[in-house]
Amino acid sequence: MSAYAERRVPVALGGRAYEVLIGAGLIDRAGELLSAHLPRRRTAIVTDRHVADHHGERLAAALEAGGVAVDMVVLPPGEQTKSFAGLEDLTDRLLALKLDRGDRIIAFGGGVVGDLAGFAAAVYKRGIDFIQVPTTLLAQVDSSVGGKTAIDTAAGKNLVGAFHQPALVLADLDVLATLPDREMRAGYAEVLKYGLLGDEAFFAWLEANGEAVLAREPTPLAYAVARCVEMKAAIVAEDERETGRRALLNLGHTFAHALESETGFGDALLHGEAVAAGCALAFRFSAELGFCSPEAASRAEATIAKAALPTRLHALAGAPFGAARLAGHMAQDKKADASGLVFVLARDVGEAFVAKGVDRDALLRFLVAEGATIDLTT
Ligand code: GLY
């Protein structure tokens, strides 16, 4: 096996089945790899300014060499683009290009571009197909696979969206070479999440090989991305619409979204950093409630910390946080239901489960013990 042996992971969704291609140099081969997916030899690449500057010409040239006519739609970088205004701007630009339903768009970027372009594809002319070419570790291991697309609203993150599966995902590991270290680590939080939620052996492998993954050594990096995608593909194939097992992919996310809401979803606290702290909190909360041992929580925390990711509230920009304010955000979480607060908790490393009806007072006590302030009048 060469260092960068290409892997193809199927996402078995019947009529909406597709493959995730993982390997090096895929962008340079986009003309050939996407050929069958672009029968009309025309596409619009939706990207942001940073990705366009680094890799835009390469992808466009590869497609043009394959006989595909390309338009570039370059968006401002940043979470604020994932809004109703951003959606309107993008769909207006696609309409101006006169793309029709038989054409496909390519979402070329990180989670923001993938979520927005995917949602635009879901609603543009009542739906056109799209291809994901994720350029961050976070997007390659998580957000580009599984068909969740969304924009943010004033009430919160990802609250308006659609399930719209891509026709193909092309995860080119070479693009990670230009990813800033902070973003690489933030994406790595999602990699750790997969081990923590459902694969102790993978977590043990990450304990031994995490530094090599973060250093972007080809073989460990390729294995880590492929293992996450395999796990996600299996979960999504079983529960596309998140009526059950897919919720496990939200390990750490209830805490994370609350923290991001408090810090404004910006550069102060990247999503992956919030997920890292959220996973550590979820394990300590599990230990506090008696679901897992303190040793399991310490093991999770030590490995997250080893990757220079935050595990404690006081380490986060925006600290101190009000306990009741955080709990208020958690009550808004999409998982919350009539039973009340819903968390993904753990019985051990690799054994996450969905806990419904979590007691609000127990949560508040836990948050205060973790260093959140007492703001119980909020
Ligand atoms: N990022 C979690 C999911 O796709 O379900």
mmCIF file of C-alpha atoms and ligand atoms in Angstrom:
data_model
loop_
_atom_site.group_PDB
_atom_site.id
_atom_site.type_symbol
_atom_site.label_atom_id
_atom_site.label_comp_id
_atom_site.label_asym_id
_atom_site.label_seq_id
_atom_site.Cartn_x
_atom_site.Cartn_y
_atom_site.Cartn_z
ATOM 1 C CA MET A 1 0.000 0.000 0.000
ATOM 2 C CA SER A 2 1.444 3.359 -0.946
ATOM 3 C CA ALA A 3 1.404 6.058 1.673
ATOM 4 C CA TYR A 4 -1.542 7.652 0.027
ATOM 5 C CA ALA A 5 -3.420 4.651 -1.294
ATOM 6 C CA GLU A 6 -6.754 5.992 -2.457
ATOM 7 C CA ARG A 7 -9.762 4.838 -0.495
ATOM 8 C CA ARG A 8 -13.394 4.765 -1.562
ATOM 9 C CA VAL A 9 -15.958 4.673 1.200
ATOM 10 C CA PRO A 10 -19.534 3.976 0.092
ATOM 11 C CA VAL A 11 -22.445 5.723 1.784
ATOM 12 C CA ALA A 12 -25.211 3.159 1.313
ATOM 13 C CA LEU A 13 -28.377 5.203 0.933
ATOM 14 C CA GLY A 14 -30.251 3.324 -1.781
ATOM 15 C CA GLY A 15 -31.223 5.740 -4.543
ATOM 16 C CA ARG A 16 -29.135 8.468 -2.884
ATOM 17 C CA ALA A 17 -26.015 6.327 -2.409
ATOM 18 C CA TYR A 18 -22.649 7.906 -3.137
ATOM 19 C CA GLU A 19 -18.949 7.468 -2.544
ATOM 20 C CA VAL A 20 -16.380 9.392 -0.542
ATOM 21 C CA LEU A 21 -13.009 9.327 -2.314
ATOM 22 C CA ILE A 22 -10.067 9.898 0.014
ATOM 23 C CA GLY A 23 -6.527 10.325 -1.263
ATOM 24 C CA ALA A 24 -3.811 12.653 -2.487
ATOM 25 C CA GLY A 25 -3.825 14.630 -5.716
ATOM 26 C CA LEU A 26 -7.560 14.172 -6.258
ATOM 27 C CA ILE A 27 -8.143 17.819 -7.165
ATOM 28 C CA ASP A 28 -5.647 17.576 -10.018
ATOM 29 C CA ARG A 29 -7.629 14.564 -11.278
ATOM 30 C CA ALA A 30 -11.018 16.237 -10.858
ATOM 31 C CA GLY A 31 -11.662 16.294 -14.620
ATOM 32 C CA GLU A 32 -11.458 12.497 -14.743
ATOM 33 C CA LEU A 33 -12.971 11.778 -11.300
ATOM 34 C CA LEU A 34 -16.001 14.040 -11.741
ATOM 35 C CA SER A 35 -16.554 13.324 -15.416
ATOM 36 C CA ALA A 36 -19.398 10.850 -14.903
ATOM 37 C CA HIS A 37 -21.027 13.283 -12.482
ATOM 38 C CA LEU A 38 -20.999 16.242 -14.874
ATOM 39 C CA PRO A 39 -22.709 14.898 -18.010
ATOM 40 C CA ARG A 40 -23.594 18.415 -19.188
ATOM 41 C CA ARG A 41 -19.917 19.456 -18.966
ATOM 42 C CA ARG A 42 -20.808 22.519 -16.932
ATOM 43 C CA THR A 43 -20.552 23.435 -13.274
ATOM 44 C CA ALA A 44 -20.282 26.301 -10.790
ATOM 45 C CA ILE A 45 -17.641 25.995 -8.090
ATOM 46 C CA VAL A 46 -18.901 27.632 -4.891
ATOM 47 C CA THR A 47 -15.980 28.539 -2.665
ATOM 48 C CA ASP A 48 -14.625 31.251 -0.392
ATOM 49 C CA ARG A 49 -11.888 33.758 -1.037
ATOM 50 C CA HIS A 50 -9.213 31.890 0.962
ATOM 51 C CA VAL A 51 -9.810 28.548 -0.733
ATOM 52 C CA ALA A 52 -10.091 30.247 -4.134
ATOM 53 C CA ASP A 53 -6.698 31.905 -3.575
ATOM 54 C CA HIS A 54 -4.981 28.661 -2.538
ATOM 55 C CA HIS A 55 -6.589 26.024 -4.719
ATOM 56 C CA GLY A 56 -9.255 27.567 -6.964
ATOM 57 C CA GLU A 57 -7.244 27.715 -10.150
ATOM 58 C CA ARG A 58 -6.066 24.120 -9.746
ATOM 59 C CA LEU A 59 -9.606 22.745 -9.457
ATOM 60 C CA ALA A 60 -10.921 24.916 -12.291
ATOM 61 C CA ALA A 61 -7.989 23.965 -14.543
ATOM 62 C CA ALA A 62 -8.424 20.246 -13.820
ATOM 63 C CA LEU A 63 -12.115 20.426 -14.698
ATOM 64 C CA GLU A 64 -11.493 22.518 -17.808
ATOM 65 C CA ALA A 65 -8.854 20.016 -18.925
ATOM 66 C CA GLY A 66 -11.644 17.429 -18.663
ATOM 67 C CA GLY A 67 -13.830 19.525 -20.977
ATOM 68 C CA VAL A 68 -16.021 21.034 -18.261
ATOM 69 C CA ALA A 69 -16.979 24.739 -18.435
ATOM 70 C CA VAL A 70 -16.490 26.294 -14.998
ATOM 71 C CA ASP A 71 -17.884 29.378 -13.277
ATOM 72 C CA MET A 72 -16.436 30.370 -9.912
ATOM 73 C CA VAL A 73 -18.724 31.812 -7.256
ATOM 74 C CA VAL A 74 -16.444 33.210 -4.555
ATOM 75 C CA LEU A 75 -18.024 34.007 -1.179
ATOM 76 C CA PRO A 76 -16.662 35.989 1.763
ATOM 77 C CA PRO A 77 -15.032 33.614 4.269
ATOM 78 C CA GLY A 78 -16.541 33.140 7.707
ATOM 79 C CA GLU A 79 -19.610 31.866 9.522
ATOM 80 C CA GLN A 80 -21.572 35.077 8.848
ATOM 81 C CA THR A 81 -21.860 33.993 5.189
ATOM 82 C CA LYS A 82 -24.040 31.067 6.348
ATOM 83 C CA SER A 83 -27.093 33.291 6.689
ATOM 84 C CA PHE A 84 -30.336 34.082 4.864
ATOM 85 C CA ALA A 85 -28.520 37.013 3.235
ATOM 86 C CA GLY A 86 -25.679 34.716 2.161
ATOM 87 C CA LEU A 87 -28.174 32.187 0.778
ATOM 88 C CA GLU A 88 -29.982 34.885 -1.183
ATOM 89 C CA ASP A 89 -26.736 36.204 -2.603
ATOM 90 C CA LEU A 90 -25.587 32.711 -3.606
ATOM 91 C CA THR A 91 -28.862 31.640 -5.214
ATOM 92 C CA ASP A 92 -29.067 34.993 -7.067
ATOM 93 C CA ARG A 93 -25.603 34.371 -8.454
ATOM 94 C CA LEU A 94 -26.459 30.811 -9.491
ATOM 95 C CA LEU A 95 -29.624 32.102 -11.191
ATOM 96 C CA ALA A 96 -27.572 34.749 -13.002
ATOM 97 C CA LEU A 97 -25.340 31.943 -14.314
ATOM 98 C CA LYS A 98 -28.518 30.268 -15.597
ATOM 99 C CA LEU A 99 -27.617 26.955 -14.022
ATOM 100 C CA ASP A 100 -30.491 24.574 -14.458
ATOM 101 C CA ARG A 101 -31.572 21.431 -12.673
ATOM 102 C CA GLY A 102 -29.421 19.148 -14.806
ATOM 103 C CA ASP A 103 -26.268 21.035 -13.783
ATOM 104 C CA ARG A 104 -24.350 20.333 -10.614
ATOM 105 C CA ILE A 105 -22.595 22.674 -8.276
ATOM 106 C CA ILE A 106 -19.369 21.936 -6.458
ATOM 107 C CA ALA A 107 -19.035 22.990 -2.804
ATOM 108 C CA PHE A 108 -15.300 23.641 -2.501
ATOM 109 C CA GLY A 109 -14.262 24.643 1.008
ATOM 110 C CA GLY A 110 -14.766 23.983 4.684
ATOM 111 C CA GLY A 111 -17.917 23.501 6.703
ATOM 112 C CA VAL A 112 -19.361 26.950 6.009
ATOM 113 C CA VAL A 113 -19.124 26.581 2.230
ATOM 114 C CA GLY A 114 -20.373 22.985 2.339
ATOM 115 C CA ASP A 115 -23.364 23.809 4.542
ATOM 116 C CA LEU A 116 -24.369 26.910 2.560
ATOM 117 C CA ALA A 117 -23.731 25.554 -0.940
ATOM 118 C CA GLY A 118 -25.431 22.292 0.033
ATOM 119 C CA PHE A 119 -28.505 24.127 1.290
ATOM 120 C CA ALA A 120 -28.538 26.319 -1.829
ATOM 121 C CA ALA A 121 -28.412 23.108 -3.904
ATOM 122 C CA ALA A 122 -31.314 21.697 -1.871
ATOM 123 C CA VAL A 123 -33.576 24.654 -2.637
ATOM 124 C CA TYR A 124 -32.277 26.020 -5.955
ATOM 125 C CA LYS A 125 -34.993 25.353 -8.530
ATOM 126 C CA ARG A 126 -36.426 22.923 -5.921
ATOM 127 C CA GLY A 127 -33.166 21.024 -5.794
ATOM 128 C CA ILE A 128 -30.105 20.276 -7.879
ATOM 129 C CA ASP A 129 -27.317 17.793 -7.234
ATOM 130 C CA PHE A 130 -24.031 18.870 -5.749
ATOM 131 C CA ILE A 131 -20.544 17.546 -5.142
ATOM 132 C CA GLN A 132 -18.545 18.160 -1.983
ATOM 133 C CA VAL A 133 -14.819 18.887 -2.258
ATOM 134 C CA PRO A 134 -13.967 19.580 1.413
ATOM 135 C CA THR A 135 -10.765 21.490 2.158
ATOM 136 C CA THR A 136 -10.536 21.318 5.955
ATOM 137 C CA LEU A 137 -9.994 18.297 8.180
ATOM 138 C CA LEU A 138 -13.290 19.030 9.919
ATOM 139 C CA ALA A 139 -15.185 19.050 6.625
ATOM 140 C CA GLN A 140 -13.402 15.931 5.346
ATOM 141 C CA VAL A 141 -14.154 13.808 8.411
ATOM 142 C CA ASP A 142 -17.569 15.155 9.242
ATOM 143 C CA SER A 143 -19.557 17.940 7.626
ATOM 144 C CA SER A 144 -19.133 16.990 3.942
ATOM 145 C CA VAL A 145 -20.539 13.491 4.518
ATOM 146 C CA GLY A 146 -24.128 12.740 5.454
ATOM 147 C CA GLY A 147 -26.157 15.436 3.737
ATOM 148 C CA LYS A 148 -26.757 17.905 6.555
ATOM 149 C CA THR A 149 -26.965 21.388 5.066
ATOM 150 C CA ALA A 150 -28.008 24.554 6.861
ATOM 151 C CA ILE A 151 -27.718 28.250 7.546
ATOM 152 C CA ASP A 152 -27.687 30.055 10.880
ATOM 153 C CA THR A 153 -30.427 32.402 12.083
ATOM 154 C CA ALA A 154 -30.623 34.973 14.870
ATOM 155 C CA ALA A 155 -31.972 32.198 17.111
ATOM 156 C CA GLY A 156 -28.993 29.924 16.616
ATOM 157 C CA LYS A 157 -26.704 27.837 14.477
ATOM 158 C CA ASN A 158 -27.905 25.484 11.715
ATOM 159 C CA LEU A 159 -31.557 26.064 12.576
ATOM 160 C CA VAL A 160 -32.767 26.340 8.962
ATOM 161 C CA GLY A 161 -31.619 23.667 6.570
ATOM 162 C CA ALA A 162 -32.300 20.426 4.759
ATOM 163 C CA PHE A 163 -31.019 16.906 4.422
ATOM 164 C CA HIS A 164 -29.572 16.903 0.906
ATOM 165 C CA GLN A 165 -26.992 14.245 0.137
ATOM 166 C CA PRO A 166 -24.085 15.056 -2.185
ATOM 167 C CA ALA A 167 -23.595 12.996 -5.348
ATOM 168 C CA LEU A 168 -19.904 12.491 -4.515
ATOM 169 C CA VAL A 169 -17.369 13.639 -1.930
ATOM 170 C CA LEU A 170 -13.754 14.180 -3.001
ATOM 171 C CA ALA A 171 -11.484 14.480 0.055
ATOM 172 C CA ASP A 172 -8.040 15.484 -1.224
ATOM 173 C CA LEU A 173 -5.575 15.104 1.663
ATOM 174 C CA ASP A 174 -3.024 17.356 -0.066
ATOM 175 C CA VAL A 175 -5.112 20.474 0.606
ATOM 176 C CA LEU A 176 -4.647 19.935 4.342
ATOM 177 C CA ALA A 177 -0.975 20.912 3.879
ATOM 178 C CA THR A 178 -1.965 24.590 3.697
ATOM 179 C CA LEU A 179 -4.484 24.409 6.544
ATOM 180 C CA PRO A 180 -3.400 26.592 9.498
ATOM 181 C CA ASP A 181 -2.361 24.513 12.541
ATOM 182 C CA ARG A 182 -5.200 25.888 14.634
ATOM 183 C CA GLU A 183 -7.781 24.718 12.094
ATOM 184 C CA MET A 184 -6.056 21.350 11.782
ATOM 185 C CA ARG A 185 -6.314 20.866 15.544
ATOM 186 C CA ALA A 186 -9.940 22.014 15.509
ATOM 187 C CA GLY A 187 -10.722 19.380 12.879
ATOM 188 C CA TYR A 188 -8.811 16.827 14.911
ATOM 189 C CA ALA A 189 -11.306 17.361 17.736
ATOM 190 C CA GLU A 190 -13.930 15.771 15.475
ATOM 191 C CA VAL A 191 -11.526 12.899 14.740
ATOM 192 C CA LEU A 192 -11.167 12.251 18.486
ATOM 193 C CA LYS A 193 -14.947 12.480 18.754
ATOM 194 C CA TYR A 194 -15.348 9.419 16.508
ATOM 195 C CA GLY A 195 -13.095 7.315 18.721
ATOM 196 C CA LEU A 196 -14.783 8.588 21.854
ATOM 197 C CA LEU A 197 -18.292 7.918 20.606
ATOM 198 C CA GLY A 198 -17.955 4.485 19.103
ATOM 199 C CA ASP A 199 -14.527 2.936 18.576
ATOM 200 C CA GLU A 200 -12.202 2.428 21.538
ATOM 201 C CA ALA A 201 -9.584 0.733 19.337
ATOM 202 C CA PHE A 202 -9.494 3.782 17.046
ATOM 203 C CA PHE A 203 -9.198 6.034 20.092
ATOM 204 C CA ALA A 204 -6.278 3.945 21.366
ATOM 205 C CA TRP A 205 -4.707 4.249 17.907
ATOM 206 C CA LEU A 206 -5.150 8.040 18.098
ATOM 207 C CA GLU A 207 -3.534 8.082 21.548
ATOM 208 C CA ALA A 208 -0.469 6.564 19.905
ATOM 209 C CA ASN A 209 -0.600 8.287 16.507
ATOM 210 C CA GLY A 210 -2.359 11.607 17.091
ATOM 211 C CA GLU A 211 0.799 13.672 16.753
ATOM 212 C CA ALA A 212 1.565 12.085 13.395
ATOM 213 C CA VAL A 213 -1.961 12.857 12.193
ATOM 214 C CA LEU A 214 -1.607 16.475 13.314
ATOM 215 C CA ALA A 215 1.794 16.657 11.593
ATOM 216 C CA ARG A 216 -0.030 15.510 8.429
ATOM 217 C CA GLU A 217 2.107 12.414 7.959
ATOM 218 C CA PRO A 218 0.507 10.819 4.919
ATOM 219 C CA THR A 219 -0.260 7.283 6.080
ATOM 220 C CA PRO A 220 -1.653 8.089 9.552
ATOM 221 C CA LEU A 221 -3.573 11.057 8.154
ATOM 222 C CA ALA A 222 -5.147 8.954 5.403
ATOM 223 C CA TYR A 223 -6.081 6.239 7.895
ATOM 224 C CA ALA A 224 -7.616 8.692 10.371
ATOM 225 C CA VAL A 225 -9.744 10.432 7.726
ATOM 226 C CA ALA A 226 -10.861 7.126 6.226
ATOM 227 C CA ARG A 227 -11.778 5.607 9.621
ATOM 228 C CA CYS A 228 -13.900 8.640 10.538
ATOM 229 C CA VAL A 229 -15.624 8.610 7.160
ATOM 230 C CA GLU A 230 -16.284 4.860 7.442
ATOM 231 C CA MET A 231 -17.866 5.355 10.855
ATOM 232 C CA LYS A 232 -19.940 8.279 9.665
ATOM 233 C CA ALA A 233 -21.029 6.462 6.495
ATOM 234 C CA ALA A 234 -22.213 3.466 8.550
ATOM 235 C CA ILE A 235 -24.173 5.650 10.956
ATOM 236 C CA VAL A 236 -25.733 7.779 8.208
ATOM 237 C CA ALA A 237 -26.700 4.688 6.183
ATOM 238 C CA GLU A 238 -28.547 3.395 9.244
ATOM 239 C CA ASP A 239 -30.144 6.667 10.358
ATOM 240 C CA GLU A 240 -30.047 9.333 7.653
ATOM 241 C CA ARG A 241 -32.577 11.657 9.319
ATOM 242 C CA GLU A 242 -31.197 11.401 12.868
ATOM 243 C CA THR A 243 -34.104 9.657 14.482
ATOM 244 C CA GLY A 244 -31.728 7.527 16.550
ATOM 245 C CA ARG A 245 -28.087 6.532 16.287
ATOM 246 C CA ARG A 246 -26.963 9.513 14.207
ATOM 247 C CA ALA A 247 -27.416 11.692 17.284
ATOM 248 C CA LEU A 248 -24.257 10.043 18.655
ATOM 249 C CA LEU A 249 -22.297 12.138 16.152
ATOM 250 C CA ASN A 250 -23.293 15.087 18.315
ATOM 251 C CA LEU A 251 -21.093 13.967 21.214
ATOM 252 C CA GLY A 252 -19.796 17.166 22.808
ATOM 253 C CA HIS A 253 -21.968 19.316 20.562
ATOM 254 C CA THR A 254 -24.664 20.300 23.079
ATOM 255 C CA PHE A 255 -21.992 21.883 25.273
ATOM 256 C CA ALA A 256 -20.135 23.156 22.196
ATOM 257 C CA HIS A 257 -23.106 24.939 20.638
ATOM 258 C CA ALA A 258 -23.914 26.618 23.964
ATOM 259 C CA LEU A 259 -20.330 27.848 24.270
ATOM 260 C CA GLU A 260 -20.293 29.010 20.655
ATOM 261 C CA SER A 261 -23.572 30.857 21.184
ATOM 262 C CA GLU A 262 -21.930 32.706 24.074
ATOM 263 C CA THR A 263 -18.781 33.527 22.099
ATOM 264 C CA GLY A 264 -20.519 34.544 18.882
ATOM 265 C CA PHE A 265 -19.629 31.663 16.503
ATOM 266 C CA GLY A 266 -16.442 33.373 15.417
ATOM 267 C CA ASP A 267 -12.671 33.086 15.536
ATOM 268 C CA ALA A 268 -12.569 33.500 19.327
ATOM 269 C CA LEU A 269 -13.712 29.886 19.659
ATOM 270 C CA LEU A 270 -13.614 27.656 16.585
ATOM 271 C CA HIS A 271 -16.297 24.984 16.303
ATOM 272 C CA GLY A 272 -13.747 22.188 16.714
ATOM 273 C CA GLU A 273 -12.273 23.833 19.802
ATOM 274 C CA ALA A 274 -15.758 24.038 21.286
ATOM 275 C CA VAL A 275 -16.305 20.353 20.389
ATOM 276 C CA ALA A 276 -13.036 19.423 22.121
ATOM 277 C CA ALA A 277 -14.118 21.157 25.326
ATOM 278 C CA GLY A 278 -17.630 19.777 24.812
ATOM 279 C CA CYS A 279 -16.378 16.171 24.604
ATOM 280 C CA ALA A 280 -14.312 16.599 27.775
ATOM 281 C CA LEU A 281 -17.331 18.141 29.511
ATOM 282 C CA ALA A 282 -19.648 15.370 28.264
ATOM 283 C CA PHE A 283 -17.311 12.720 29.703
ATOM 284 C CA ARG A 284 -16.933 14.517 33.036
ATOM 285 C CA PHE A 285 -20.723 15.038 33.179
ATOM 286 C CA SER A 286 -21.147 11.318 32.450
ATOM 287 C CA ALA A 287 -18.790 10.520 35.323
ATOM 288 C CA GLU A 288 -20.617 12.967 37.585
ATOM 289 C CA LEU A 289 -23.956 11.274 36.803
ATOM 290 C CA GLY A 290 -22.428 7.845 37.405
ATOM 291 C CA PHE A 291 -22.601 6.634 33.802
ATOM 292 C CA CYS A 292 -18.848 6.262 33.300
ATOM 293 C CA SER A 293 -15.795 5.987 35.517
ATOM 294 C CA PRO A 294 -13.685 9.030 36.410
ATOM 295 C CA GLU A 295 -10.799 7.140 34.734
ATOM 296 C CA ALA A 296 -12.659 7.101 31.392
ATOM 297 C CA ALA A 297 -13.293 10.854 31.702
ATOM 298 C CA SER A 298 -9.614 11.461 32.548
ATOM 299 C CA ARG A 299 -8.529 9.362 29.576
ATOM 300 C CA ALA A 300 -10.725 11.396 27.216
ATOM 301 C CA GLU A 301 -9.491 14.665 28.707
ATOM 302 C CA ALA A 302 -5.797 13.727 28.594
ATOM 303 C CA THR A 303 -5.902 12.869 24.900
ATOM 304 C CA ILE A 304 -7.813 16.015 23.986
ATOM 305 C CA ALA A 305 -5.351 18.118 26.005
ATOM 306 C CA LYS A 306 -2.375 16.344 24.369
ATOM 307 C CA ALA A 307 -3.569 17.767 21.045
ATOM 308 C CA ALA A 308 -3.384 21.271 22.576
ATOM 309 C CA LEU A 309 -7.173 21.490 22.507
ATOM 310 C CA PRO A 310 -9.200 23.015 25.354
ATOM 311 C CA THR A 311 -10.867 20.769 27.929
ATOM 312 C CA ARG A 312 -11.928 23.258 30.599
ATOM 313 C CA LEU A 313 -14.346 26.197 30.602
ATOM 314 C CA HIS A 314 -11.809 28.626 32.069
ATOM 315 C CA ALA A 315 -9.458 27.993 29.125
ATOM 316 C CA LEU A 316 -11.981 29.306 26.606
ATOM 317 C CA ALA A 317 -12.301 32.797 25.195
ATOM 318 C CA GLY A 318 -15.459 34.296 26.670
ATOM 319 C CA ALA A 319 -14.992 32.707 30.120
ATOM 320 C CA PRO A 320 -16.463 32.936 32.652
ATOM 321 C CA PHE A 321 -19.781 31.649 31.355
ATOM 322 C CA GLY A 322 -23.079 31.865 33.233
ATOM 323 C CA ALA A 323 -24.402 28.402 34.121
ATOM 324 C CA ALA A 324 -28.052 29.290 33.490
ATOM 325 C CA ARG A 325 -27.209 31.016 30.217
ATOM 326 C CA LEU A 326 -25.395 27.886 29.016
ATOM 327 C CA ALA A 327 -28.292 25.683 30.151
ATOM 328 C CA GLY A 328 -30.684 28.017 28.323
ATOM 329 C CA HIS A 329 -28.819 27.467 25.051
ATOM 330 C CA MET A 330 -28.809 23.722 25.669
ATOM 331 C CA ALA A 331 -32.597 23.736 26.058
ATOM 332 C CA GLN A 332 -32.768 25.220 22.514
ATOM 333 C CA ASP A 333 -30.652 22.403 21.096
ATOM 334 C CA LYS A 334 -32.269 20.570 18.171
ATOM 335 C CA LYS A 335 -32.007 17.304 20.146
ATOM 336 C CA ALA A 336 -34.026 18.662 23.098
ATOM 337 C CA ASP A 337 -37.509 17.143 23.144
ATOM 338 C CA ALA A 338 -40.583 16.855 25.361
ATOM 339 C CA SER A 339 -38.501 14.883 27.880
ATOM 340 C CA GLY A 340 -36.337 17.985 28.366
ATOM 341 C CA LEU A 341 -32.580 18.242 27.995
ATOM 342 C CA VAL A 342 -30.986 15.627 25.755
ATOM 343 C CA PHE A 343 -27.248 14.936 25.839
ATOM 344 C CA VAL A 344 -24.926 12.467 24.229
ATOM 345 C CA LEU A 345 -23.173 10.918 27.232
ATOM 346 C CA ALA A 346 -20.819 7.960 27.584
ATOM 347 C CA ARG A 347 -20.516 4.713 29.494
ATOM 348 C CA ASP A 348 -16.851 4.443 28.526
ATOM 349 C CA VAL A 349 -14.447 5.552 25.819
ATOM 350 C CA GLY A 350 -16.054 4.292 22.596
ATOM 351 C CA GLU A 351 -19.494 3.824 24.170
ATOM 352 C CA ALA A 352 -21.623 6.929 23.785
ATOM 353 C CA PHE A 353 -25.388 6.908 24.197
ATOM 354 C CA VAL A 354 -28.263 9.377 24.031
ATOM 355 C CA ALA A 355 -29.463 10.452 27.488
ATOM 356 C CA LYS A 356 -32.947 11.972 27.525
ATOM 357 C CA GLY A 357 -34.616 13.976 30.265
ATOM 358 C CA VAL A 358 -31.343 15.074 31.864
ATOM 359 C CA ASP A 359 -32.056 16.933 35.108
ATOM 360 C CA ARG A 360 -31.529 20.694 34.742
ATOM 361 C CA ASP A 361 -30.455 21.135 38.375
ATOM 362 C CA ALA A 362 -27.822 18.419 38.002
ATOM 363 C CA LEU A 363 -26.584 20.198 34.883
ATOM 364 C CA LEU A 364 -26.423 23.559 36.657
ATOM 365 C CA ARG A 365 -24.552 22.064 39.618
ATOM 366 C CA PHE A 366 -22.104 20.421 37.214
ATOM 367 C CA LEU A 367 -21.533 23.634 35.266
ATOM 368 C CA VAL A 368 -20.905 25.634 38.434
ATOM 369 C CA ALA A 369 -18.468 22.969 39.650
ATOM 370 C CA GLU A 370 -16.755 23.321 36.254
ATOM 371 C CA GLY A 371 -16.271 27.044 36.839
ATOM 372 C CA ALA A 372 -19.416 28.567 35.323
ATOM 373 C CA THR A 373 -20.824 31.476 37.308
ATOM 374 C CA ILE A 374 -24.078 31.346 39.243
ATOM 375 C CA ASP A 375 -26.576 33.414 37.221
ATOM 376 C CA LEU A 376 -29.754 31.688 38.266
ATOM 377 C CA THR A 377 -31.997 34.700 37.723
ATOM 378 C CA THR A 378 -31.334 34.597 33.949
HETATM 379 N N1 GLY B 1 -22.175 16.447 12.202
HETATM 380 C C1 GLY B 1 -23.100 15.503 12.709
HETATM 381 C C2 GLY B 1 -23.932 14.842 11.656
HETATM 382 O O1 GLY B 1 -23.656 14.992 10.488
HETATM 383 O O2 GLY B 1 -24.866 14.158 11.959
#
